[in-house]
Coordinates of C-alpha atoms and ligand atoms in Angstrom, one line a residue:
M6 CA 84.7 147.5 17.3
C7 CA 88.1 149.0 16.0
G8 CA 87.6 151.9 13.7
I9 CA 89.5 152.6 10.7
V10 CA 89.9 156.1 8.9
G11 CA 92.2 156.8 6.0
G12 CA 92.5 159.3 3.4
V13 CA 94.5 160.4 0.3
A14 CA 94.3 164.2 -0.5
E15 CA 96.1 167.4 -1.4
R16 CA 95.7 168.9 2.0
N17 CA 97.2 167.8 5.4
I18 CA 94.7 165.2 6.6
S19 CA 95.8 164.7 10.2
N20 CA 92.9 166.7 11.6
I21 CA 90.5 164.8 9.3
L22 CA 91.8 161.5 10.6
I23 CA 91.6 162.5 14.3
E24 CA 88.0 164.0 13.9
G25 CA 87.1 160.8 12.2
L26 CA 88.5 158.6 14.9
K27 CA 86.7 160.7 17.5
R28 CA 83.4 159.9 15.6
L29 CA 84.4 156.3 15.7
E30 CA 85.7 156.1 19.3
Y31 CA 82.5 154.6 20.5
R32 CA 83.4 151.6 18.6
G33 CA 86.6 150.9 20.5
Y34 CA 88.7 152.9 22.6
D35 CA 91.6 151.2 24.2
S36 CA 94.4 152.9 22.1
A37 CA 94.5 154.9 19.0
G38 CA 97.1 155.6 16.5
L39 CA 97.8 157.1 13.0
A40 CA 100.5 157.2 10.4
L41 CA 101.0 159.9 7.8
I42 CA 103.2 159.6 4.8
N43 CA 105.2 162.7 4.3
Q44 CA 108.3 163.2 2.0
G45 CA 109.2 159.6 1.9
Q46 CA 108.8 158.8 5.5
V47 CA 106.2 157.1 7.8
L48 CA 105.3 159.5 10.7
R49 CA 103.4 157.6 13.2
E50 CA 102.0 158.5 16.6
R51 CA 100.1 156.0 18.9
R52 CA 98.7 156.4 22.3
V53 CA 97.0 154.3 24.9
G54 CA 93.6 155.4 26.1
K55 CA 91.3 157.6 24.4
V56 CA 91.8 159.5 21.0
A57 CA 92.2 162.8 23.0
N58 CA 95.4 161.4 24.1
L59 CA 96.4 160.8 20.4
E60 CA 95.1 164.2 19.5
Q61 CA 97.5 165.8 22.1
A62 CA 100.4 163.9 20.7
V63 CA 99.7 164.9 17.2
L64 CA 99.3 168.5 18.2
A65 CA 102.7 168.3 20.0
S66 CA 104.6 166.6 17.4
Q67 CA 102.9 168.6 14.5
V68 CA 102.9 165.3 12.3
S69 CA 101.1 166.1 9.0
G70 CA 100.7 164.6 5.6
S71 CA 98.2 164.3 2.8
L72 CA 98.3 160.4 2.8
G73 CA 97.4 158.6 5.9
I74 CA 95.6 155.9 8.0
A75 CA 94.3 155.9 11.6
H76 CA 92.6 153.6 13.9
T77 CA 91.0 153.1 17.4
R78 CA 91.5 149.8 18.8
W79 CA 89.5 147.3 20.7
A80 CA 92.1 144.7 21.4
T81 CA 91.5 141.2 20.5
H82 CA 95.2 139.9 20.2
G83 CA 97.6 141.5 22.8
K84 CA 97.0 144.0 25.6
P85 CA 95.9 147.5 24.9
T86 CA 99.5 148.9 25.0
E87 CA 101.2 151.4 22.6
E88 CA 103.3 148.7 21.0
N89 CA 100.0 147.0 20.2
A90 CA 98.2 150.0 19.0
H91 CA 97.7 150.3 15.1
P92 CA 99.2 151.4 12.5
H93 CA 101.7 148.5 12.4
I94 CA 104.7 149.1 10.2
S95 CA 107.0 146.8 8.3
G96 CA 109.8 148.5 6.3
N97 CA 108.1 151.3 4.5
V98 CA 104.6 149.7 4.8
A99 CA 101.9 150.9 7.4
V100 CA 98.8 148.9 8.0
V101 CA 95.6 149.4 10.1
H102 CA 93.3 146.4 10.5
N103 CA 89.9 145.7 11.9
G104 CA 89.0 142.1 12.5
I105 CA 91.0 139.0 13.5
I106 CA 93.6 137.0 11.3
E107 CA 92.7 133.7 12.7
N108 CA 96.0 131.9 11.2
Y109 CA 98.2 134.7 12.3
Q110 CA 100.4 132.3 14.4
E111 CA 101.4 130.1 11.4
L112 CA 102.1 133.2 9.3
K113 CA 104.2 134.8 12.3
D114 CA 106.2 131.6 12.6
D115 CA 107.1 131.7 8.9
L116 CA 107.8 135.4 8.8
E117 CA 110.1 135.1 11.9
A118 CA 111.9 132.3 10.1
L119 CA 112.4 134.8 7.3
G120 CA 114.1 137.2 9.7
Y121 CA 111.2 139.5 10.3
V122 CA 111.0 141.0 13.9
F123 CA 107.8 141.5 15.6
T124 CA 107.3 144.3 17.8
S125 CA 103.7 143.7 18.8
Q126 CA 101.5 140.8 20.0
T127 CA 98.9 141.6 17.4
D128 CA 97.6 139.4 14.7
T129 CA 97.7 142.5 12.6
E130 CA 101.5 142.9 12.3
V131 CA 101.8 139.7 10.2
V132 CA 99.9 141.7 7.5
A133 CA 102.6 144.5 7.5
H134 CA 105.4 142.1 7.2
L135 CA 103.6 139.9 4.5
I136 CA 103.0 143.0 2.3
N137 CA 106.4 144.1 2.8
D138 CA 107.8 140.7 1.9
A139 CA 105.5 140.5 -1.2
L140 CA 107.0 143.9 -2.3
K141 CA 110.2 142.2 -2.9
T142 CA 108.6 140.4 -5.9
T143 CA 106.6 143.4 -7.3
P144 CA 106.8 147.3 -7.1
S145 CA 103.1 147.5 -7.0
L146 CA 101.4 148.0 -3.6
L147 CA 98.3 146.8 -5.0
E148 CA 99.5 143.7 -6.5
A149 CA 101.5 143.0 -3.1
T150 CA 98.2 143.2 -1.4
R151 CA 96.6 140.8 -3.8
Q152 CA 99.4 138.3 -3.2
V153 CA 98.9 138.6 0.8
V154 CA 95.1 138.4 0.9
P155 CA 94.7 134.8 -0.1
Q156 CA 97.2 133.8 2.8
L157 CA 94.9 135.5 5.4
K158 CA 92.2 133.5 7.2
G159 CA 89.6 135.1 9.3
A160 CA 88.0 138.6 9.0
Y161 CA 89.6 141.8 8.2
A162 CA 89.2 145.3 6.9
L163 CA 92.6 146.8 6.0
G164 CA 94.1 150.2 5.1
I165 CA 97.5 150.3 3.7
V166 CA 99.9 153.0 2.9
H167 CA 103.6 152.9 1.6
T168 CA 106.2 155.7 1.5
D169 CA 107.0 154.9 -2.2
H170 CA 103.5 155.5 -3.1
P171 CA 102.6 158.9 -1.8
D172 CA 99.4 159.2 -3.8
E173 CA 97.9 155.5 -3.1
L174 CA 95.7 154.1 -0.4
I175 CA 94.9 150.4 -0.6
T176 CA 92.0 149.0 1.3
V177 CA 90.7 145.5 1.6
R178 CA 87.2 144.4 2.9
E179 CA 86.8 140.6 4.0
G180 CA 84.4 140.1 6.7
S181 CA 84.6 143.6 8.5
P182 CA 82.9 146.6 7.0
L183 CA 84.6 149.3 5.1
V184 CA 83.3 152.2 3.0
I185 CA 84.9 154.5 0.7
G186 CA 84.1 158.3 1.1
V187 CA 84.3 160.0 -2.3
G188 CA 85.6 163.6 -2.3
I189 CA 86.6 166.1 -4.8
G190 CA 90.3 165.7 -5.5
E191 CA 90.5 163.6 -2.3
N192 CA 89.1 160.2 -1.2
F193 CA 88.8 158.5 2.1
I194 CA 88.2 155.1 3.7
S195 CA 86.4 154.2 6.9
S196 CA 84.9 151.3 8.8
D197 CA 81.7 153.5 9.4
Q198 CA 80.4 156.2 7.2
L199 CA 79.8 158.3 10.3
A200 CA 83.5 159.0 10.6
L201 CA 83.5 160.8 7.2
L202 CA 80.1 162.5 7.2
P203 CA 81.7 165.9 8.0
I204 CA 83.7 165.7 4.7
T205 CA 81.5 164.0 2.4
N206 CA 78.0 162.4 1.9
R207 CA 78.9 160.2 -1.2
F208 CA 80.0 156.7 -0.4
I209 CA 80.9 153.4 -2.0
Y210 CA 80.0 150.4 0.1
L211 CA 82.6 147.7 -0.5
E212 CA 81.5 144.1 -0.8
E213 CA 83.1 141.1 0.8
G214 CA 86.5 140.1 -1.1
D215 CA 86.8 143.7 -2.6
I216 CA 90.2 145.3 -3.0
A217 CA 90.2 148.9 -3.8
R218 CA 93.0 151.5 -4.8
L219 CA 92.4 154.9 -4.1
T220 CA 94.3 158.0 -5.3
R221 CA 93.4 161.6 -5.0
N222 CA 91.4 161.5 -8.2
S223 CA 90.5 157.9 -8.8
I224 CA 88.9 155.0 -7.1
E225 CA 89.3 151.5 -8.6
V226 CA 87.7 148.5 -7.0
F227 CA 88.7 145.1 -7.9
I228 CA 87.2 141.7 -7.1
D229 CA 89.1 138.4 -8.2
G230 CA 91.6 140.8 -9.8
Q231 CA 88.8 142.2 -12.1
L232 CA 88.0 146.0 -12.1
I233 CA 84.4 146.2 -11.1
D234 CA 81.9 149.1 -10.9
R235 CA 80.5 149.8 -7.6
P236 CA 78.0 152.5 -7.4
V237 CA 78.3 155.7 -5.5
K238 CA 75.6 156.2 -3.0
E239 CA 74.6 159.7 -1.8
L240 CA 73.5 159.9 1.8
D241 CA 70.8 162.2 3.3
A242 CA 72.7 164.9 5.2
T243 CA 70.4 164.4 8.3
V244 CA 72.1 161.1 9.3
S245 CA 75.0 163.0 10.4
N246 CA 73.2 164.4 13.6
A247 CA 75.3 162.7 16.2
S248 CA 76.2 165.1 18.9
K249 CA 75.3 165.0 22.7
G250 CA 73.5 168.1 22.7
E251 CA 72.6 169.5 26.1
Y252 CA 72.8 165.9 27.8
K253 CA 75.7 164.8 29.8
H254 CA 75.9 161.4 28.0
Y255 CA 74.9 160.1 24.7
M256 CA 73.1 157.2 26.6
L257 CA 70.8 159.7 28.4
K258 CA 70.1 161.6 25.2
E259 CA 69.2 158.4 23.6
I260 CA 66.9 157.3 26.2
Y261 CA 65.1 160.7 25.9
E262 CA 65.1 160.3 22.0
Q263 CA 63.0 157.1 22.3
P264 CA 59.4 158.7 21.9
E265 CA 60.5 160.4 18.6
A266 CA 62.6 157.5 17.4
I267 CA 59.5 155.1 17.8
K268 CA 57.3 157.6 16.0
Q269 CA 59.6 157.8 13.2
T270 CA 59.9 154.0 13.0
I271 CA 56.1 153.4 13.1
S272 CA 55.1 156.4 10.7
Q273 CA 56.9 154.6 7.7
A274 CA 54.6 151.7 8.2
L275 CA 51.2 153.3 9.1
N276 CA 48.4 155.2 7.7
G277 CA 46.1 156.2 10.5
N278 CA 45.3 152.9 12.6
A279 CA 46.0 150.7 9.4
L280 CA 49.2 149.4 7.8
R281 CA 50.1 151.2 4.7
E282 CA 49.6 149.1 1.7
D283 CA 53.1 149.7 0.5
F284 CA 54.5 148.5 3.8
L285 CA 56.9 145.7 3.1
A286 CA 54.9 145.3 -0.2
S287 CA 57.8 143.5 -1.9
A288 CA 57.6 140.8 0.7
I289 CA 53.9 139.9 0.4
Q290 CA 54.4 136.7 -1.6
D291 CA 57.3 135.5 0.6
F292 CA 55.4 136.2 4.0
A293 CA 52.3 134.3 2.5
N294 CA 54.5 131.2 2.0
I295 CA 56.4 131.0 5.5
Q296 CA 55.3 128.6 8.1
Q297 CA 57.5 129.7 10.8
V298 CA 60.1 132.4 12.0
Q299 CA 63.6 132.0 13.2
I300 CA 65.3 135.1 14.6
I301 CA 69.0 135.3 14.9
A302 CA 70.5 138.2 17.0
C303 CA 73.1 138.9 19.7
G304 CA 72.8 140.9 23.0
T305 CA 70.2 143.4 23.2
S306 CA 68.8 142.7 19.9
Y307 CA 68.5 139.0 21.1
H308 CA 66.3 140.3 23.8
A309 CA 64.2 142.2 21.3
G310 CA 63.9 138.8 19.4
M311 CA 62.8 137.1 22.5
I312 CA 60.0 139.4 23.0
A313 CA 58.9 139.1 19.3
K314 CA 58.6 135.3 19.7
Y315 CA 55.7 135.9 22.3
W316 CA 54.1 138.3 19.8
F317 CA 54.5 135.9 16.8
E318 CA 52.9 133.0 18.7
Q319 CA 50.2 134.8 20.6
L320 CA 49.0 137.3 18.1
I321 CA 49.2 135.7 14.9
D322 CA 49.6 132.0 15.6
L323 CA 53.0 131.6 13.8
P324 CA 55.7 129.5 15.4
C325 CA 59.0 131.5 16.2
Q326 CA 62.4 130.4 17.5
V327 CA 64.9 132.9 18.6
E328 CA 68.7 132.1 18.9
I329 CA 72.0 133.8 19.8
A330 CA 73.9 134.3 16.5
S331 CA 77.0 133.0 18.0
E332 CA 75.6 129.7 18.9
F333 CA 73.3 129.3 15.8
R334 CA 76.1 129.6 13.3
Y335 CA 78.4 126.9 14.8
R336 CA 75.9 124.3 15.8
S337 CA 74.8 123.1 12.2
P338 CA 71.1 124.0 12.7
V339 CA 68.6 122.4 10.4
I340 CA 67.4 124.9 7.8
V341 CA 63.8 124.4 7.4
N342 CA 61.9 125.1 4.3
N343 CA 59.4 127.9 4.3
T344 CA 60.9 129.6 7.2
L345 CA 61.4 133.5 7.7
Y346 CA 65.0 134.1 9.0
V347 CA 65.0 137.5 10.7
C348 CA 68.3 139.1 11.7
I349 CA 68.2 141.8 14.3
S350 CA 71.1 144.2 14.7
Q351 CA 71.6 147.9 15.5
S352 CA 74.5 148.3 13.1
G353 CA 73.5 145.7 10.6
E354 CA 77.2 144.6 10.7
T355 CA 77.2 142.3 13.9
A356 CA 79.7 139.7 12.9
D357 CA 78.0 136.6 14.3
T358 CA 74.7 137.6 13.0
L359 CA 76.1 138.3 9.6
A360 CA 78.0 135.0 9.5
A361 CA 75.0 133.2 10.7
L362 CA 72.8 134.8 7.9
R363 CA 75.4 133.9 5.2
D364 CA 75.6 130.4 6.4
T365 CA 71.9 130.0 6.5
Q366 CA 71.7 131.2 2.9
K367 CA 74.3 128.9 1.7
R368 CA 72.9 125.8 3.4
A369 CA 69.3 126.7 2.0
A370 CA 70.8 127.1 -1.3
A371 CA 72.7 123.8 -1.2
K372 CA 69.5 121.9 -0.4
S373 CA 67.3 124.1 -2.9
L374 CA 65.2 125.2 0.3
N375 CA 62.7 127.9 -0.1
I376 CA 63.6 130.5 2.8
T377 CA 63.2 134.1 3.2
T378 CA 65.6 136.4 4.9
M379 CA 64.9 139.7 6.5
T380 CA 66.8 142.4 8.4
I381 CA 65.6 144.7 11.2
C382 CA 68.4 147.3 11.7
N383 CA 69.2 151.0 12.1
V384 CA 71.6 151.4 9.1
A385 CA 70.1 151.4 5.8
T386 CA 73.5 150.8 3.9
S387 CA 74.5 148.0 6.1
S388 CA 75.8 144.6 4.9
M389 CA 72.7 142.8 6.4
V390 CA 70.4 145.1 4.6
R391 CA 72.1 144.5 1.4
E392 CA 72.2 140.8 1.8
T393 CA 68.7 139.9 3.0
N394 CA 65.5 139.6 0.8
H395 CA 63.7 142.2 2.9
S396 CA 64.5 144.8 5.4
L397 CA 62.9 147.1 7.9
L398 CA 64.6 149.9 9.2
T399 CA 64.4 151.3 12.8
L400 CA 64.6 155.0 12.3
A401 CA 66.3 155.8 15.6
G402 CA 69.1 157.8 14.3
P403 CA 72.7 157.2 15.0
E404 CA 73.1 155.4 18.5
I405 CA 76.3 156.2 20.0
G406 CA 76.2 155.1 23.6
V407 CA 77.7 151.6 23.9
A408 CA 74.4 150.4 25.8
S409 CA 71.7 150.2 23.5
T410 CA 68.5 152.0 24.3
K411 CA 66.6 153.7 21.4
A412 CA 67.7 150.9 19.0
F413 CA 66.2 148.4 21.3
T414 CA 62.7 150.0 21.6
T415 CA 62.6 150.7 18.1
Q416 CA 63.4 147.2 17.3
L417 CA 60.4 146.2 19.2
A418 CA 58.2 148.7 17.3
A419 CA 59.5 147.4 14.0
L420 CA 59.0 143.8 15.0
M421 CA 55.4 144.6 16.0
L422 CA 54.9 146.1 12.6
L423 CA 56.3 142.9 11.2
V424 CA 54.0 140.7 13.1
L425 CA 51.1 142.7 12.2
K426 CA 52.0 142.7 8.4
I427 CA 52.6 138.9 8.3
G428 CA 49.4 138.2 10.5
Q429 CA 47.4 140.4 7.9
I430 CA 48.8 138.6 5.0
K431 CA 48.1 135.3 6.5
Q432 CA 44.7 136.4 7.8
T433 CA 45.6 135.2 11.4
I434 CA 44.7 138.6 12.8
S435 CA 41.6 140.7 12.1
D436 CA 41.8 144.3 10.8
T437 CA 40.0 145.2 13.9
Q438 CA 42.7 143.7 16.1
I439 CA 45.4 145.4 14.0
A440 CA 43.7 148.7 14.3
E441 CA 43.5 148.3 18.1
I442 CA 47.2 147.4 18.5
V443 CA 48.2 150.2 16.0
A444 CA 46.2 152.8 18.0
E445 CA 48.1 151.6 21.1
L446 CA 51.5 151.8 19.2
W447 CA 50.7 155.5 18.4
H448 CA 50.1 156.0 21.9
T449 CA 53.4 154.5 23.0
P450 CA 55.6 157.5 22.4
K451 CA 53.3 159.6 24.8
V452 CA 53.4 156.7 27.5
I453 CA 57.2 156.8 27.5
L454 CA 57.4 160.6 27.8
D455 CA 55.1 160.2 30.8
T456 CA 57.4 157.4 32.2
L457 CA 60.3 159.6 31.7
Q458 CA 58.9 162.0 34.2
N459 CA 59.9 159.4 36.8
D460 CA 63.5 160.0 36.1
K461 CA 64.0 161.9 39.5
E462 CA 62.4 159.1 41.4
I463 CA 64.6 156.6 39.8
L464 CA 67.5 158.5 40.4
R465 CA 66.8 158.6 44.1
L466 CA 66.4 154.8 44.1
S467 CA 69.6 154.2 42.2
E468 CA 71.4 155.6 45.3
L469 CA 70.5 152.4 46.9
F470 CA 72.4 150.4 44.4
V471 CA 75.7 152.1 44.4
E472 CA 77.3 150.1 47.2
K473 CA 75.7 146.7 45.9
Q474 CA 77.6 143.8 44.3
H475 CA 74.7 142.0 42.8
C476 CA 71.3 142.5 41.7
L477 CA 68.3 140.4 40.3
F478 CA 65.6 141.5 37.8
L479 CA 62.5 139.6 37.5
G480 CA 59.7 139.6 35.0
R481 CA 57.2 137.4 33.5
G482 CA 56.1 136.7 29.9
T483 CA 57.2 139.6 27.5
H484 CA 58.9 141.1 30.7
F485 CA 61.2 138.3 31.1
P486 CA 63.2 139.5 28.2
I487 CA 63.0 142.9 29.8
A488 CA 64.5 141.4 33.1
L489 CA 67.4 140.1 30.9
E490 CA 67.8 143.4 29.2
G491 CA 67.7 145.3 32.6
A492 CA 70.4 143.0 33.9
L493 CA 72.5 143.4 30.9
K494 CA 72.3 147.2 30.9
L495 CA 73.3 147.3 34.7
K496 CA 76.2 145.0 33.9
E497 CA 77.4 146.8 31.1
I498 CA 77.6 150.2 32.4
S499 CA 77.7 150.0 36.2
Y500 CA 79.8 146.8 36.4
I501 CA 77.4 145.5 39.1
H502 CA 76.8 141.8 38.6
A503 CA 73.2 141.3 37.6
E504 CA 71.0 138.5 36.5
G505 CA 67.7 138.4 34.7
Y506 CA 65.2 135.7 35.4
A507 CA 61.7 134.5 34.5
A508 CA 60.0 135.2 38.0
G509 CA 58.5 131.7 37.8
E510 CA 62.2 130.4 37.9
L511 CA 63.0 132.0 41.0
K512 CA 62.5 128.9 43.3
H513 CA 64.5 126.7 40.8
G514 CA 67.7 128.4 42.0
P515 CA 68.2 132.2 42.1
L516 CA 66.1 132.4 45.5
A517 CA 69.2 131.1 47.2
L518 CA 70.9 134.4 46.3
V519 CA 68.3 136.4 48.0
D520 CA 69.2 138.1 51.4
N521 CA 69.2 141.5 53.0
D522 CA 71.8 142.7 50.6
M523 CA 70.2 141.8 47.5
P524 CA 68.2 144.3 45.4
V525 CA 65.6 142.7 43.2
V526 CA 64.0 144.7 40.4
I527 CA 60.6 143.7 39.5
L528 CA 58.7 144.5 36.2
A529 CA 55.0 144.5 37.0
P530 CA 52.8 145.5 34.2
Q531 CA 49.1 145.2 34.3
D532 CA 48.7 141.8 32.5
D533 CA 47.6 138.2 33.1
M534 CA 50.6 137.3 34.9
L535 CA 50.3 140.1 37.7
D536 CA 48.9 137.9 40.5
K537 CA 51.5 135.3 39.8
L538 CA 54.3 137.9 40.0
K539 CA 52.9 139.2 43.2
S540 CA 53.3 135.9 44.6
N541 CA 57.0 135.8 43.5
M542 CA 57.5 139.2 45.1
E543 CA 56.3 137.8 48.4
E544 CA 58.7 135.0 48.1
V545 CA 61.4 137.5 47.9
Q546 CA 60.4 139.6 50.8
A547 CA 60.1 136.5 52.9
R548 CA 63.7 136.0 52.4
G549 CA 64.8 139.6 53.2
G550 CA 65.3 140.7 49.6
E551 CA 64.8 144.3 48.9
L552 CA 62.1 145.0 46.1
F553 CA 62.4 147.7 43.5
V554 CA 59.1 147.4 41.6
F555 CA 58.2 149.2 38.4
A556 CA 54.5 148.6 38.5
D557 CA 51.4 149.6 36.5
E558 CA 49.7 152.5 38.2
N559 CA 46.7 150.4 38.5
S560 CA 48.5 147.3 39.8
G561 CA 47.5 147.7 43.5
I562 CA 51.2 147.2 44.4
K563 CA 52.1 149.7 47.2
A564 CA 55.3 150.9 48.6
K565 CA 56.2 149.4 52.0
D566 CA 59.2 148.6 54.2
R567 CA 61.8 147.3 51.9
Q568 CA 59.5 147.6 48.8
H569 CA 60.0 150.7 46.7
V570 CA 57.5 151.3 44.0
V571 CA 57.7 153.5 40.9
Y572 CA 54.4 153.8 39.0
V573 CA 54.5 153.4 35.1
P574 CA 51.4 154.9 33.5
S575 CA 48.9 152.2 32.3
V576 CA 49.7 150.8 29.0
N577 CA 48.3 148.1 26.6
A578 CA 49.8 144.8 27.9
I579 CA 50.9 143.8 24.6
L580 CA 53.1 146.9 24.1
A581 CA 54.1 147.1 27.8
P582 CA 57.7 145.7 27.1
I583 CA 58.5 148.8 25.0
V584 CA 57.4 151.1 27.9
Y585 CA 59.1 149.1 30.7
S586 CA 62.4 149.2 28.9
V587 CA 62.7 153.0 29.8
P588 CA 62.7 152.7 33.7
V589 CA 65.4 149.8 33.5
Q590 CA 67.5 152.0 31.2
L591 CA 67.3 154.9 33.7
L592 CA 68.1 152.9 36.7
S593 CA 71.1 151.5 35.1
Y594 CA 72.1 154.9 33.8
H595 CA 71.9 156.5 37.2
V596 CA 73.8 153.8 39.0
A597 CA 76.6 153.9 36.5
V598 CA 76.9 157.7 36.7
L599 CA 76.8 157.5 40.6
R600 CA 79.5 154.9 40.5
G601 CA 81.5 157.1 38.3
T602 CA 81.9 154.6 35.3
D603 CA 82.3 155.7 31.7
V604 CA 78.8 155.5 30.8
D605 CA 79.1 155.8 27.0
Q606 CA 82.3 153.8 26.7
P607 CA 82.2 151.2 29.3
R608 CA 85.3 149.2 30.0
N609 CA 86.2 146.2 27.7
L610 CA 83.0 146.9 25.5
A611 CA 82.5 148.6 22.0
K612 CA 79.7 149.4 19.8
S613 CA 78.9 147.6 16.5
V614 CA 80.5 144.2 17.2
T615 CA 82.2 143.5 14.0
V616 CA 84.5 140.7 15.3
E617 CA 83.1 137.5 16.4
Ligands
LIG11 N1 93.0 142.0 16.0 C1 93.4 143.4 15.9 C2 92.1 144.2 15.6 C3 91.1 144.1 16.6 C4 89.7 144.7 16.1 O1 89.5 144.6 15.0 N2 88.8 145.0 17.1 O2 87.6 145.3 16.7 C5 94.0 143.8 17.2 O3 93.8 143.2 18.2 O4 94.7 144.6 17.2

């Protein structure tokens, strides 16, 4: 979602802010802006569209300054116009904001009654006016911010500067992520450390409710008005590797990175064909006690969770529920003793998942229930990792394309490792079975590499989708979630309406949609459901639907009139969903490229969904 970058330095930081915004652009990209404090003035530039537009404006106007804040916006309140782009200014205060001020209308009414004039439709502008107003009673920017924060309801990360405070950057974290980048004689803030990696690898991760005051040479963090010590963490320099390389899009690069990402992810847990003794060792007692699993996630991560449900129940006989976080958090779910709550999120900051986790922890504590919480995510320093009992990292490297690919397949690999570990502790799976699955897991990167060889064939087929308005994806068992994921991918980046269905549900409704103009994508691994799936394919063909089948090379499914087949190398049925993710990713990618959409930054979407 929106990206914040800010800094206080000796040197001109306009380039640093722009570079930082570019690195955050994948999180929101409908408009961008910056404000620099220079000789008692706020110099502001804002532009609709990509950061490149802002960059040109900054180059043309030559605005400079050694204190400033910048923002890429993903609008929640008010259209993506220049007036609504951040920073917002009131008097001599400039503010950037990530999140939503839920009570902004009440605050706005009060401020208007006091004579403040609003120039935007955003919720953010109230913060600028409130701070400006609070400065009537105190000369301290920090103190004014402290007075305003309790009035704000909702989620927010803020960056605040003022012309009378040329060596002071105030920042607040409440419900939206924010890190401080620690430099030498200069300090920075950002909503994602990725933005600051070119200038520092030392970070302070703010906690909920923290307010910090940065100057060139000092960082003070306060919670409830008390100065508090937050540790500085040094990051491994390799995490900064986030360029497109030779690839046309991040998404394509990330699809091709999957074999390596999976290898990295499983290597941390395995020793030959066995689980390493130290893998999740601190969780052994907790895992021994659990009697069921509740997975909470959103979007693609939710689909990974759906697959894990099959694995938990089939392989280790452990009941597992999966739910979308935005539903789970608001429906007052019964929190059950001895449950493992697993949050899955690429960023570890997904607002709904994080809120669901916190709510679950609160409810469990209120009833003195014994639950265990766990995160599967791709960012070691994320809020979820910090706030759960245990975590398992996907070592996929930064994922920049908005459509998740390598994060998804590494989540699946991580979930399988978790299933095996819990099964081993509970002795519901034998060492031999573990060794067999692990051997297949090691083999998966190679099968994905072979599957990627089909890229040209998939490109050829994707030409048949370009003019389509709708598409169905069908699968059974663990490939039902892959059908959902395939449909989600196609929707997200090509804007073709797509639905994923359990193939057995076809005759309960979606079959009515099938006609000559309806492409139907089928996921046909070699598993127990193959014959049933073949019958479903016949049902589609009988109604004139055109089939695009990703089929196991030994499935016996053959190409014929209006039935296109791409063969996927044979793979163990349990792990097949990891492999079958790849052709649906490639299909969506090529369709989107042929339709000329912005693949890495599709309209209306953004990465790292830090607003609910
Ligand atoms: N509510 C603010 C900020 C939006 C945001 O954080 N998006 O991720 C706005 O609409 O400008």
